[in-house]
CSV table of C-alpha atoms in Angstrom, one decimal:
chain,number,residue,atom,x,y,z
Z,1,UNK,CA,0.0,0.0,0.0
Z,2,UNK,CA,1.4,3.4,-1.0
Z,3,UNK,CA,1.7,6.0,1.8
Z,4,UNK,CA,-0.1,8.5,-0.4
Z,5,UNK,CA,-3.1,6.3,-0.4
Z,6,UNK,CA,-3.5,6.6,3.4
Z,7,UNK,CA,-6.6,8.7,4.3
Z,8,UNK,CA,-5.9,12.2,5.5
Z,9,UNK,CA,-8.0,11.5,8.7
Z,10,UNK,CA,-5.7,8.7,9.7
Z,11,UNK,CA,-2.6,10.8,9.1
Z,12,UNK,CA,-4.0,13.7,11.2
Z,13,UNK,CA,-5.0,11.2,13.9
Z,14,UNK,CA,-1.5,9.8,13.9
Z,15,UNK,CA,-0.1,13.3,14.1
Z,16,UNK,CA,-2.2,14.1,17.2
Z,17,UNK,CA,-1.0,10.8,18.8
Z,18,UNK,CA,2.7,11.8,18.1
Z,19,UNK,CA,2.0,15.3,19.5
Z,20,UNK,CA,0.6,13.8,22.6
Z,21,UNK,CA,3.8,11.6,23.0
Z,22,UNK,CA,6.0,14.6,22.5
Z,23,UNK,CA,4.1,16.5,25.2
Z,24,UNK,CA,4.5,13.6,27.5
Z,25,UNK,CA,8.2,13.3,27.1
Z,26,UNK,CA,8.8,17.1,27.4
Z,27,UNK,CA,6.4,17.5,30.4
Z,28,UNK,CA,7.6,14.5,32.3
Z,29,UNK,CA,11.2,15.4,31.9
Z,30,UNK,CA,10.6,18.9,33.4
Z,31,UNK,CA,8.4,17.3,36.2
Z,32,UNK,CA,11.0,14.7,37.2
Z,33,UNK,CA,13.8,17.2,37.3
Z,34,UNK,CA,11.6,19.7,39.3
Z,35,UNK,CA,10.9,17.2,42.1
Z,36,UNK,CA,12.1,18.3,45.6
Z,37,UNK,CA,14.7,15.5,46.3
Z,38,UNK,CA,14.3,15.7,50.1
Z,39,UNK,CA,10.4,15.5,49.9
Z,40,UNK,CA,10.7,12.7,47.3
Z,41,UNK,CA,13.0,10.7,49.7
Z,42,UNK,CA,10.5,11.2,52.4
Z,43,UNK,CA,7.7,9.8,50.2
Z,44,UNK,CA,9.7,7.0,49.0
Z,45,UNK,CA,10.5,5.9,52.5
Z,46,UNK,CA,6.8,6.0,53.3
Z,47,UNK,CA,6.3,3.4,50.5
Z,48,UNK,CA,4.8,5.5,47.8
Z,49,UNK,CA,5.5,3.4,44.5
Z,50,UNK,CA,5.7,6.3,42.2
Z,51,UNK,CA,8.1,8.2,44.5
Z,52,UNK,CA,10.4,5.1,44.8
Z,53,UNK,CA,10.4,4.6,41.1
Z,54,UNK,CA,11.2,8.3,40.5
Z,55,UNK,CA,14.0,8.3,43.0
Z,56,UNK,CA,15.5,5.2,41.4
Z,57,UNK,CA,15.4,6.9,37.9
Z,58,UNK,CA,16.8,10.2,39.3
Z,59,UNK,CA,19.7,8.3,41.0
Z,60,UNK,CA,21.1,7.9,37.4
Z,61,UNK,CA,20.1,11.1,35.6
Z,62,UNK,CA,22.2,10.4,32.6
Z,63,UNK,CA,20.2,7.3,31.8
Z,64,UNK,CA,16.9,8.9,32.4
Z,65,UNK,CA,17.8,11.9,30.2
Z,66,UNK,CA,19.0,9.6,27.4
Z,67,UNK,CA,15.8,7.6,27.6
Z,68,UNK,CA,13.6,10.7,27.4
Z,69,UNK,CA,15.6,12.4,24.7
Z,70,UNK,CA,15.7,9.1,22.7
Z,71,UNK,CA,11.9,8.8,22.8
Z,72,UNK,CA,11.2,12.7,22.3
Z,73,UNK,CA,13.6,13.0,19.4
Z,74,UNK,CA,12.3,9.9,17.7
Z,75,UNK,CA,8.6,11.2,18.1
Z,76,UNK,CA,9.6,14.6,16.8
Z,77,UNK,CA,11.3,13.2,13.7
Z,78,UNK,CA,8.2,11.3,12.9
Z,79,UNK,CA,6.1,14.4,13.5
Z,80,UNK,CA,8.3,16.3,11.0
Z,81,UNK,CA,8.0,13.6,8.4
Z,82,UNK,CA,4.3,13.3,8.8
Z,83,UNK,CA,3.7,17.0,8.8
Z,84,UNK,CA,5.7,17.4,5.6
Z,85,UNK,CA,3.8,14.6,3.8
Z,86,UNK,CA,0.4,16.3,5.0
Z,87,UNK,CA,1.7,19.7,3.7
Z,88,UNK,CA,2.7,18.4,0.3
Z,89,UNK,CA,-0.6,16.5,-0.1
Z,90,UNK,CA,-2.9,19.5,0.9
Z,91,UNK,CA,-1.0,22.5,-0.3
Z,92,UNK,CA,1.2,21.0,-3.1
Z,93,UNK,CA,4.7,22.3,-3.6
Z,94,UNK,CA,4.1,25.3,-1.2
Z,95,UNK,CA,3.1,22.9,1.4
Z,96,UNK,CA,6.6,22.2,2.6
Z,97,UNK,CA,7.2,25.9,3.7
Z,98,UNK,CA,3.6,26.1,5.2
Z,99,UNK,CA,4.1,22.8,7.0
Z,100,UNK,CA,7.4,24.0,8.5
Z,101,UNK,CA,5.8,27.2,9.8
Z,102,UNK,CA,2.8,25.5,11.4
Z,103,UNK,CA,4.9,22.7,12.7
Z,104,UNK,CA,7.3,24.9,14.5
Z,105,UNK,CA,4.4,26.9,16.1
Z,106,UNK,CA,2.6,23.8,17.2
Z,107,UNK,CA,5.7,22.0,18.5
Z,108,UNK,CA,6.6,25.1,20.6
Z,109,UNK,CA,3.1,25.6,22.0
Z,110,UNK,CA,1.9,21.9,22.4
Z,111,UNK,CA,5.1,20.0,22.5
Z,112,UNK,CA,7.3,22.1,24.6
Z,113,UNK,CA,6.0,25.2,26.4
Z,114,UNK,CA,2.6,24.0,27.7
Z,115,UNK,CA,3.8,20.6,28.9
Z,116,UNK,CA,6.9,21.9,30.4
Z,117,UNK,CA,4.9,24.6,32.2
Z,118,UNK,CA,2.5,22.0,33.6
Z,119,UNK,CA,5.4,19.8,34.6
Z,120,UNK,CA,6.9,22.6,36.6
Z,121,UNK,CA,3.5,23.6,38.2
Z,122,UNK,CA,2.6,20.0,39.1
Z,123,UNK,CA,5.7,18.0,39.3
Z,124,UNK,CA,4.6,15.1,41.6
Z,125,UNK,CA,1.3,14.5,39.8
Z,126,UNK,CA,3.0,14.1,36.5
Z,127,UNK,CA,6.4,12.6,37.6
Z,128,UNK,CA,5.0,9.8,39.7
Z,129,UNK,CA,2.8,8.6,36.8
Z,130,UNK,CA,5.6,9.1,34.2
Z,131,UNK,CA,8.0,7.2,36.5
Z,132,UNK,CA,6.0,4.0,36.2
Z,133,UNK,CA,6.1,4.3,32.4
Z,134,UNK,CA,9.8,5.1,32.1
Z,135,UNK,CA,10.7,2.2,34.5
Z,136,UNK,CA,9.2,-0.2,31.9
Z,137,UNK,CA,10.7,1.7,28.9
Z,138,UNK,CA,14.0,1.6,30.6
Z,139,UNK,CA,14.0,-2.1,30.5
Z,140,UNK,CA,12.9,-2.3,26.9
Z,141,UNK,CA,15.3,0.5,25.6
Z,142,UNK,CA,18.2,-0.5,27.8
Z,143,UNK,CA,20.7,-1.5,25.0
Z,144,UNK,CA,20.1,1.9,23.2
Z,145,UNK,CA,20.3,3.9,26.5
Z,146,UNK,CA,23.5,2.1,27.4
Z,147,UNK,CA,25.1,2.9,24.0
Z,148,UNK,CA,24.1,6.5,24.3
Z,149,UNK,CA,25.6,6.8,27.7
Z,150,UNK,CA,28.8,5.1,26.6
Z,151,UNK,CA,29.4,8.0,24.2
Z,152,UNK,CA,28.1,10.9,26.3
Z,153,UNK,CA,29.9,9.9,29.4
Z,154,UNK,CA,33.1,9.6,27.5
Z,155,UNK,CA,32.8,13.0,26.2
Z,156,UNK,CA,32.0,14.4,29.6
Z,157,UNK,CA,35.1,12.9,30.9
Z,158,UNK,CA,37.2,14.7,28.4
Z,159,UNK,CA,35.9,17.9,29.9
Z,160,UNK,CA,36.7,16.8,33.4
Z,161,UNK,CA,33.0,16.2,34.4
Z,162,UNK,CA,32.1,13.0,36.3
Z,163,UNK,CA,28.6,11.7,36.6
Z,164,UNK,CA,29.1,11.0,40.4
Z,165,UNK,CA,29.3,14.8,41.0
Z,166,UNK,CA,25.7,15.3,39.9
Z,167,UNK,CA,24.3,13.0,42.5
Z,168,UNK,CA,25.6,14.9,45.5
Z,169,UNK,CA,22.6,16.6,47.2
Z,170,UNK,CA,24.3,17.6,50.4
Z,171,UNK,CA,23.4,21.1,51.6
Z,172,UNK,CA,25.7,23.7,53.1
Z,173,UNK,CA,24.6,25.5,56.3
Z,174,UNK,CA,23.3,28.6,54.4
Z,175,UNK,CA,21.5,26.5,51.8
Z,176,UNK,CA,19.8,24.5,54.5
Z,177,UNK,CA,18.6,27.7,56.2
Z,178,UNK,CA,17.1,28.7,52.9
Z,179,UNK,CA,15.2,25.3,52.7
Z,180,UNK,CA,13.9,25.7,56.1
Z,181,UNK,CA,13.0,29.3,55.7
Z,182,UNK,CA,11.0,28.5,52.5
Z,183,UNK,CA,9.0,25.7,54.2
Z,184,UNK,CA,6.1,28.3,54.2
Z,185,UNK,CA,2.8,27.2,55.7
Z,186,UNK,CA,3.7,23.5,55.9
Z,187,UNK,CA,5.5,24.1,59.3
Z,188,UNK,CA,4.3,26.5,62.0
Z,189,UNK,CA,6.2,29.8,62.2
Z,190,UNK,CA,7.2,29.0,65.8
Z,191,UNK,CA,8.7,25.7,64.8
Z,192,UNK,CA,10.5,27.4,61.9
Z,193,UNK,CA,12.1,29.9,64.2
Z,194,UNK,CA,13.2,27.1,66.5
Z,195,UNK,CA,14.8,25.1,63.6
Z,196,UNK,CA,16.6,28.2,62.5
Z,197,UNK,CA,17.9,29.0,66.0
Z,198,UNK,CA,19.2,25.4,66.3
Z,199,UNK,CA,21.2,25.8,63.0
Z,200,UNK,CA,22.5,29.2,64.4
Z,201,UNK,CA,23.9,27.5,67.5
Z,202,UNK,CA,26.9,26.0,65.6
Z,203,UNK,CA,28.1,29.5,64.8
Z,204,UNK,CA,27.2,31.1,68.3
Z,205,UNK,CA,29.7,30.7,71.1
Z,206,UNK,CA,29.0,30.6,74.8
Z,207,UNK,CA,30.5,34.0,75.1
Z,208,UNK,CA,27.7,35.4,72.9
Z,209,UNK,CA,25.0,34.6,75.5
Z,210,UNK,CA,26.8,34.2,78.8
Z,211,UNK,CA,25.9,36.4,81.9
Z,212,UNK,CA,29.0,38.7,81.9
Z,213,UNK,CA,31.2,38.7,85.0
Z,214,UNK,CA,30.0,42.1,86.2
Z,215,UNK,CA,26.5,40.7,86.7
Z,216,UNK,CA,27.6,37.5,88.6
Z,217,UNK,CA,26.3,37.3,92.1
Z,218,UNK,CA,27.8,34.9,94.7
Z,219,UNK,CA,28.7,34.3,98.2
Z,220,UNK,CA,32.1,34.9,99.8
Z,221,UNK,CA,32.9,31.9,102.0
Z,222,UNK,CA,35.0,34.1,104.2
Z,223,UNK,CA,31.9,36.3,105.3
Z,224,UNK,CA,30.4,36.1,108.8
Z,225,UNK,CA,28.3,32.9,109.0
Z,226,UNK,CA,25.1,34.8,110.1
Z,227,UNK,CA,25.6,37.0,107.1
Z,228,UNK,CA,26.0,34.0,104.8
Z,229,UNK,CA,22.8,32.4,106.1
Z,230,UNK,CA,21.0,35.7,105.6
Z,231,UNK,CA,22.2,35.9,101.9
Z,232,UNK,CA,21.3,32.2,101.3
Z,233,UNK,CA,17.7,32.8,102.7
Z,234,UNK,CA,17.2,35.8,100.4
Z,235,UNK,CA,18.8,34.5,97.3
Z,236,UNK,CA,16.8,34.4,94.1
Z,237,UNK,CA,18.9,31.6,92.6
Z,238,UNK,CA,18.6,27.8,93.0
Z,239,UNK,CA,22.4,27.5,92.4
Z,240,UNK,CA,24.7,29.6,94.6
Z,241,UNK,CA,28.1,30.6,93.3
Z,242,UNK,CA,30.6,30.3,96.1
Z,243,UNK,CA,34.1,32.1,96.0
Z,244,UNK,CA,36.8,33.1,98.4
Z,245,UNK,CA,37.5,36.9,98.6
Z,246,UNK,CA,36.8,37.5,94.9
Z,247,UNK,CA,35.5,35.9,91.6
Z,248,UNK,CA,39.1,35.0,90.7
Z,249,UNK,CA,39.0,32.3,93.3
Z,250,UNK,CA,35.8,30.4,92.6
Z,251,UNK,CA,35.1,27.3,94.8
Z,252,UNK,CA,32.1,26.0,93.1
Z,253,UNK,CA,28.3,25.9,93.4
Z,254,UNK,CA,25.8,24.7,96.0
Z,255,UNK,CA,22.3,23.7,95.2
Z,256,UNK,CA,19.5,25.0,97.4
Z,257,UNK,CA,17.9,21.5,97.3
Z,258,UNK,CA,20.9,20.2,99.4
Z,259,UNK,CA,20.5,23.1,101.9
Z,260,UNK,CA,16.9,22.8,102.6
Z,261,UNK,CA,17.0,19.6,104.7
Z,262,UNK,CA,19.9,21.1,106.8
Z,263,UNK,CA,17.8,24.3,107.3
Z,264,UNK,CA,14.8,22.2,108.2
Z,265,UNK,CA,16.7,20.1,110.8
Z,266,UNK,CA,18.7,23.1,112.1
Z,267,UNK,CA,22.0,21.3,111.1
Z,268,UNK,CA,23.3,23.8,108.7
Z,269,UNK,CA,26.7,25.2,109.7
Z,270,UNK,CA,29.7,26.4,107.9
Z,271,UNK,CA,31.5,22.9,107.9
Z,272,UNK,CA,28.4,21.2,106.4
Z,273,UNK,CA,28.0,24.1,104.0
Z,274,UNK,CA,31.5,23.8,102.7
Z,275,UNK,CA,31.2,20.0,102.4
Z,276,UNK,CA,28.3,20.2,99.9
Z,277,UNK,CA,30.1,22.7,97.6
Z,278,UNK,CA,30.4,21.2,94.2
Z,279,UNK,CA,33.6,22.1,92.3
Z,280,UNK,CA,33.0,24.6,89.4
Z,281,UNK,CA,32.9,23.5,85.8
Z,282,UNK,CA,35.0,25.8,83.6
Z,283,UNK,CA,34.7,26.0,79.7
Z,284,UNK,CA,36.6,28.1,77.1
Z,285,UNK,CA,34.9,31.1,75.7
Z,286,UNK,CA,35.1,29.8,72.1
Z,287,UNK,CA,32.9,26.8,72.7
Z,288,UNK,CA,30.0,26.6,70.4
Z,289,UNK,CA,26.5,26.4,71.9
Z,290,UNK,CA,25.9,23.0,70.0
Z,291,UNK,CA,29.0,21.6,71.7
Z,292,UNK,CA,28.3,23.0,75.0
Z,293,UNK,CA,24.8,21.5,75.0
Z,294,UNK,CA,26.5,18.2,74.5
Z,295,UNK,CA,29.0,18.9,77.1
Z,296,UNK,CA,26.3,19.6,79.7
Z,297,UNK,CA,24.7,16.3,78.8
Z,298,UNK,CA,27.9,14.4,79.0
Z,299,UNK,CA,29.2,16.0,82.2
Z,300,UNK,CA,25.7,15.9,83.9
Z,301,UNK,CA,25.9,19.7,84.6
Z,302,UNK,CA,23.5,22.5,84.2
Z,303,UNK,CA,25.9,25.5,84.8
Z,304,UNK,CA,29.4,26.5,83.8
Z,305,UNK,CA,31.9,29.3,84.2
Z,306,UNK,CA,33.3,30.8,80.9
Z,307,UNK,CA,37.0,31.5,81.0
Z,308,UNK,CA,39.4,33.2,78.5
Z,309,UNK,CA,42.8,31.7,77.3
Z,310,UNK,CA,44.5,32.9,80.6
Z,311,UNK,CA,41.9,31.3,82.8
Z,312,UNK,CA,40.3,34.6,83.9
Z,313,UNK,CA,36.5,34.1,84.5
Z,314,UNK,CA,34.5,36.1,81.8
Z,315,UNK,CA,31.0,35.0,82.8
Z,316,UNK,CA,28.5,32.2,83.5
Z,317,UNK,CA,26.3,30.1,81.3
Z,318,UNK,CA,23.5,27.8,82.2
Z,319,UNK,CA,21.7,25.1,80.4
Z,320,UNK,CA,18.6,27.2,80.5
Z,321,UNK,CA,20.4,30.0,78.6
Z,322,UNK,CA,21.1,27.6,75.7
Z,323,UNK,CA,17.6,26.3,75.7
Z,324,UNK,CA,16.3,29.9,75.5
Z,325,UNK,CA,18.3,30.3,72.4
Z,326,UNK,CA,16.1,27.6,70.9
Z,327,UNK,CA,12.7,28.1,72.2
Z,328,UNK,CA,12.8,31.7,73.4
Z,329,UNK,CA,12.7,33.3,76.8
Z,330,UNK,CA,11.2,31.3,79.7
Z,331,UNK,CA,8.7,33.1,81.9
Z,332,UNK,CA,10.5,32.3,85.1
Z,333,UNK,CA,11.7,35.8,85.9
Z,334,UNK,CA,9.8,37.4,88.9
Z,335,UNK,CA,7.3,40.0,87.7
Z,336,UNK,CA,8.7,42.6,90.1
Z,337,UNK,CA,12.2,42.5,88.5
Z,338,UNK,CA,13.1,45.2,85.9
Z,339,UNK,CA,13.1,44.1,82.3
Z,340,UNK,CA,16.3,44.7,80.4
Z,341,UNK,CA,14.6,46.2,77.4
Z,342,UNK,CA,11.3,48.0,77.3
Z,343,UNK,CA,9.5,49.6,74.3
Z,344,UNK,CA,8.4,53.2,75.0
Z,345,UNK,CA,5.4,54.9,73.6
Z,346,UNK,CA,7.3,56.8,70.8
Z,347,UNK,CA,8.6,53.5,69.4
Z,348,UNK,CA,12.1,53.8,70.9
Z,349,UNK,CA,13.5,51.3,73.4
Z,350,UNK,CA,14.9,51.6,76.9
Z,351,UNK,CA,17.9,49.3,77.3
Z,352,UNK,CA,20.1,48.1,79.9
Z,353,UNK,CA,23.7,48.6,78.8
Z,354,UNK,CA,24.6,45.1,80.0
Z,355,UNK,CA,22.2,43.5,77.6
Z,356,UNK,CA,23.7,41.1,75.0
Z,357,UNK,CA,23.9,42.4,71.5
Z,358,UNK,CA,22.2,39.3,70.1
Z,359,UNK,CA,19.2,39.8,72.4
Z,360,UNK,CA,18.8,43.5,71.3
Z,361,UNK,CA,18.9,42.4,67.7
Z,362,UNK,CA,16.3,39.7,68.3
Z,363,UNK,CA,13.9,42.1,70.1
Z,364,UNK,CA,14.1,45.3,68.1
Z,365,UNK,CA,15.0,43.8,64.7
Z,366,UNK,CA,18.4,45.5,64.5
Z,367,UNK,CA,21.6,44.1,63.1
Z,368,UNK,CA,24.3,45.4,65.4
Z,369,UNK,CA,27.5,43.4,65.1
Z,370,UNK,CA,31.0,43.5,66.8
Z,371,UNK,CA,33.9,41.2,66.6
Z,372,UNK,CA,35.0,42.0,70.3
Z,373,UNK,CA,32.0,43.2,72.3
Z,374,UNK,CA,29.1,41.0,73.5
Z,375,UNK,CA,27.0,43.7,75.1
Z,376,UNK,CA,25.5,47.0,74.0
Z,377,UNK,CA,27.8,48.8,76.4
Z,378,UNK,CA,30.8,47.1,74.8
Z,379,UNK,CA,29.5,48.0,71.2
Z,380,UNK,CA,29.3,51.7,72.2
Z,381,UNK,CA,32.6,51.8,73.8
Z,382,UNK,CA,34.2,50.0,70.8
Z,383,UNK,CA,32.6,52.5,68.5
Z,384,UNK,CA,33.6,55.7,70.5
Z,385,UNK,CA,36.9,54.4,71.7
Z,386,UNK,CA,36.1,56.6,74.8
Z,387,UNK,CA,33.9,56.6,77.9
Z,388,UNK,CA,30.6,58.3,77.0
Z,389,UNK,CA,28.7,60.8,79.3
Z,390,UNK,CA,25.1,61.0,80.1
Z,391,UNK,CA,23.1,63.0,77.4
Z,392,UNK,CA,25.5,62.0,74.7
Z,393,UNK,CA,23.9,60.5,71.5
Z,394,UNK,CA,25.8,58.1,69.2
Z,395,UNK,CA,24.7,56.9,65.8
Z,396,UNK,CA,25.4,53.2,65.1
Z,397,UNK,CA,24.0,51.5,62.0
Z,398,UNK,CA,21.6,54.5,61.6
Z,399,UNK,CA,20.2,53.9,65.2
Z,400,UNK,CA,20.5,56.9,67.3
Z,401,UNK,CA,21.7,55.8,70.9
Z,402,UNK,CA,21.0,58.2,73.7
Z,403,UNK,CA,23.1,57.6,76.8
Z,404,UNK,CA,21.0,58.1,79.9
Z,405,UNK,CA,23.2,56.8,82.8
Z,406,UNK,CA,26.7,55.6,83.2
Z,407,UNK,CA,28.5,53.9,86.1
Z,408,UNK,CA,32.0,52.6,86.7
Z,409,UNK,CA,33.1,53.6,83.2
Z,410,UNK,CA,30.2,51.8,81.6
Z,411,UNK,CA,26.9,52.6,80.0
Z,412,UNK,CA,24.3,51.6,82.5
Z,413,UNK,CA,21.1,52.5,80.6
Z,414,UNK,CA,20.4,54.1,77.2
Z,415,UNK,CA,17.5,54.7,74.8
Z,416,UNK,CA,17.6,53.3,71.3
Z,417,UNK,CA,15.6,55.5,69.0
Z,418,UNK,CA,13.9,54.2,65.7
Z,419,UNK,CA,16.3,53.8,62.8
Z,420,UNK,CA,16.8,56.7,60.6
Z,421,UNK,CA,15.4,56.0,57.1
Z,422,UNK,CA,17.8,57.3,54.5
Z,423,UNK,CA,16.7,58.6,51.1
Z,424,UNK,CA,17.6,56.2,48.3
Z,425,UNK,CA,19.9,57.8,45.7
Z,426,UNK,CA,20.9,56.8,42.3
Z,427,UNK,CA,24.4,55.8,43.6
Z,428,UNK,CA,22.7,53.5,46.1
Z,429,UNK,CA,20.7,51.9,43.3
């Protein structure tokens, strides 16, 4: 039977079938390559058949691409031949040019742009169905796919590219932050915030969140015993820091839980008090919060003293301080205590100079940074390189900081006014 004798209706129907196959190959390729690999892995582990097949195919992308392009190019060649035949039969000699123009338009719209757009919009719906088809085609077309890969991988090696490099899906710290941040409505915002804080712990050291030495409160073991008893009774802390003469000679900590039975039975005296002092636990200032959390667990400790390279005590950190970095502030501070930062009616903030820079940034949305200082007081001293006086205003990162009170060569209190909004200039753009 001569091909020219085939009815036009059958040729048009065959052309539609070929266009559908071309759309399938184009759309499924985009859908498979658009799949979220981590979500795909989760679905595959839950037993989703389509996800498992897609994951297996994507494990060897060179084979998958070869299979898809082999099918797509074969179909497109048939479309070209069939469209040319139809053009010649319908329009005569001019049909070749007409068929080429129409074919180019139709292939772009129905064979490439539309199916690829759908594949990008609904990757899972299309990819999981296509994966079942490709899993079967891969077995049938394996000799041809293997031959194509033999040539293409050889060419890639000439340019120094290795197929194994394409399968690496490990994320850097910043990339993982981006993935977590873009989780959107799938995870509650409070959970997202905690995940981001956990990731920040590796780059945050104990010196960033410790209670500075100037704020440490403790008991001098050399004080009169009656005075010590009075301090113990009126203490707001469950763990008491014990030192001899000054903080450079720390003896350790005493837990109130061990003192209460002695108080109750009337057996508490200096000798018994000294006997229950637990030696202090010291850690270097450069320890990351992630590592210190593990250290607390390993050492069965909840509190540690932070020291510098010379062994001088810089501050104190407790397990609760690290947990607050993850979940936020605990509401365990008595209501009658003064807050370290308060928002005023005009939008400015009253701030204690000893407040950590990180906490100020977190509460007012600023981005103050310093390589040396950990507190707002330290930031101001580092910026001015001198001791400020009450009434002075300093501009740091476009935030006017009004010094309200100083004590012992340090900023005690200040007001941080709203950030100055600078006009955008052509140079800024």
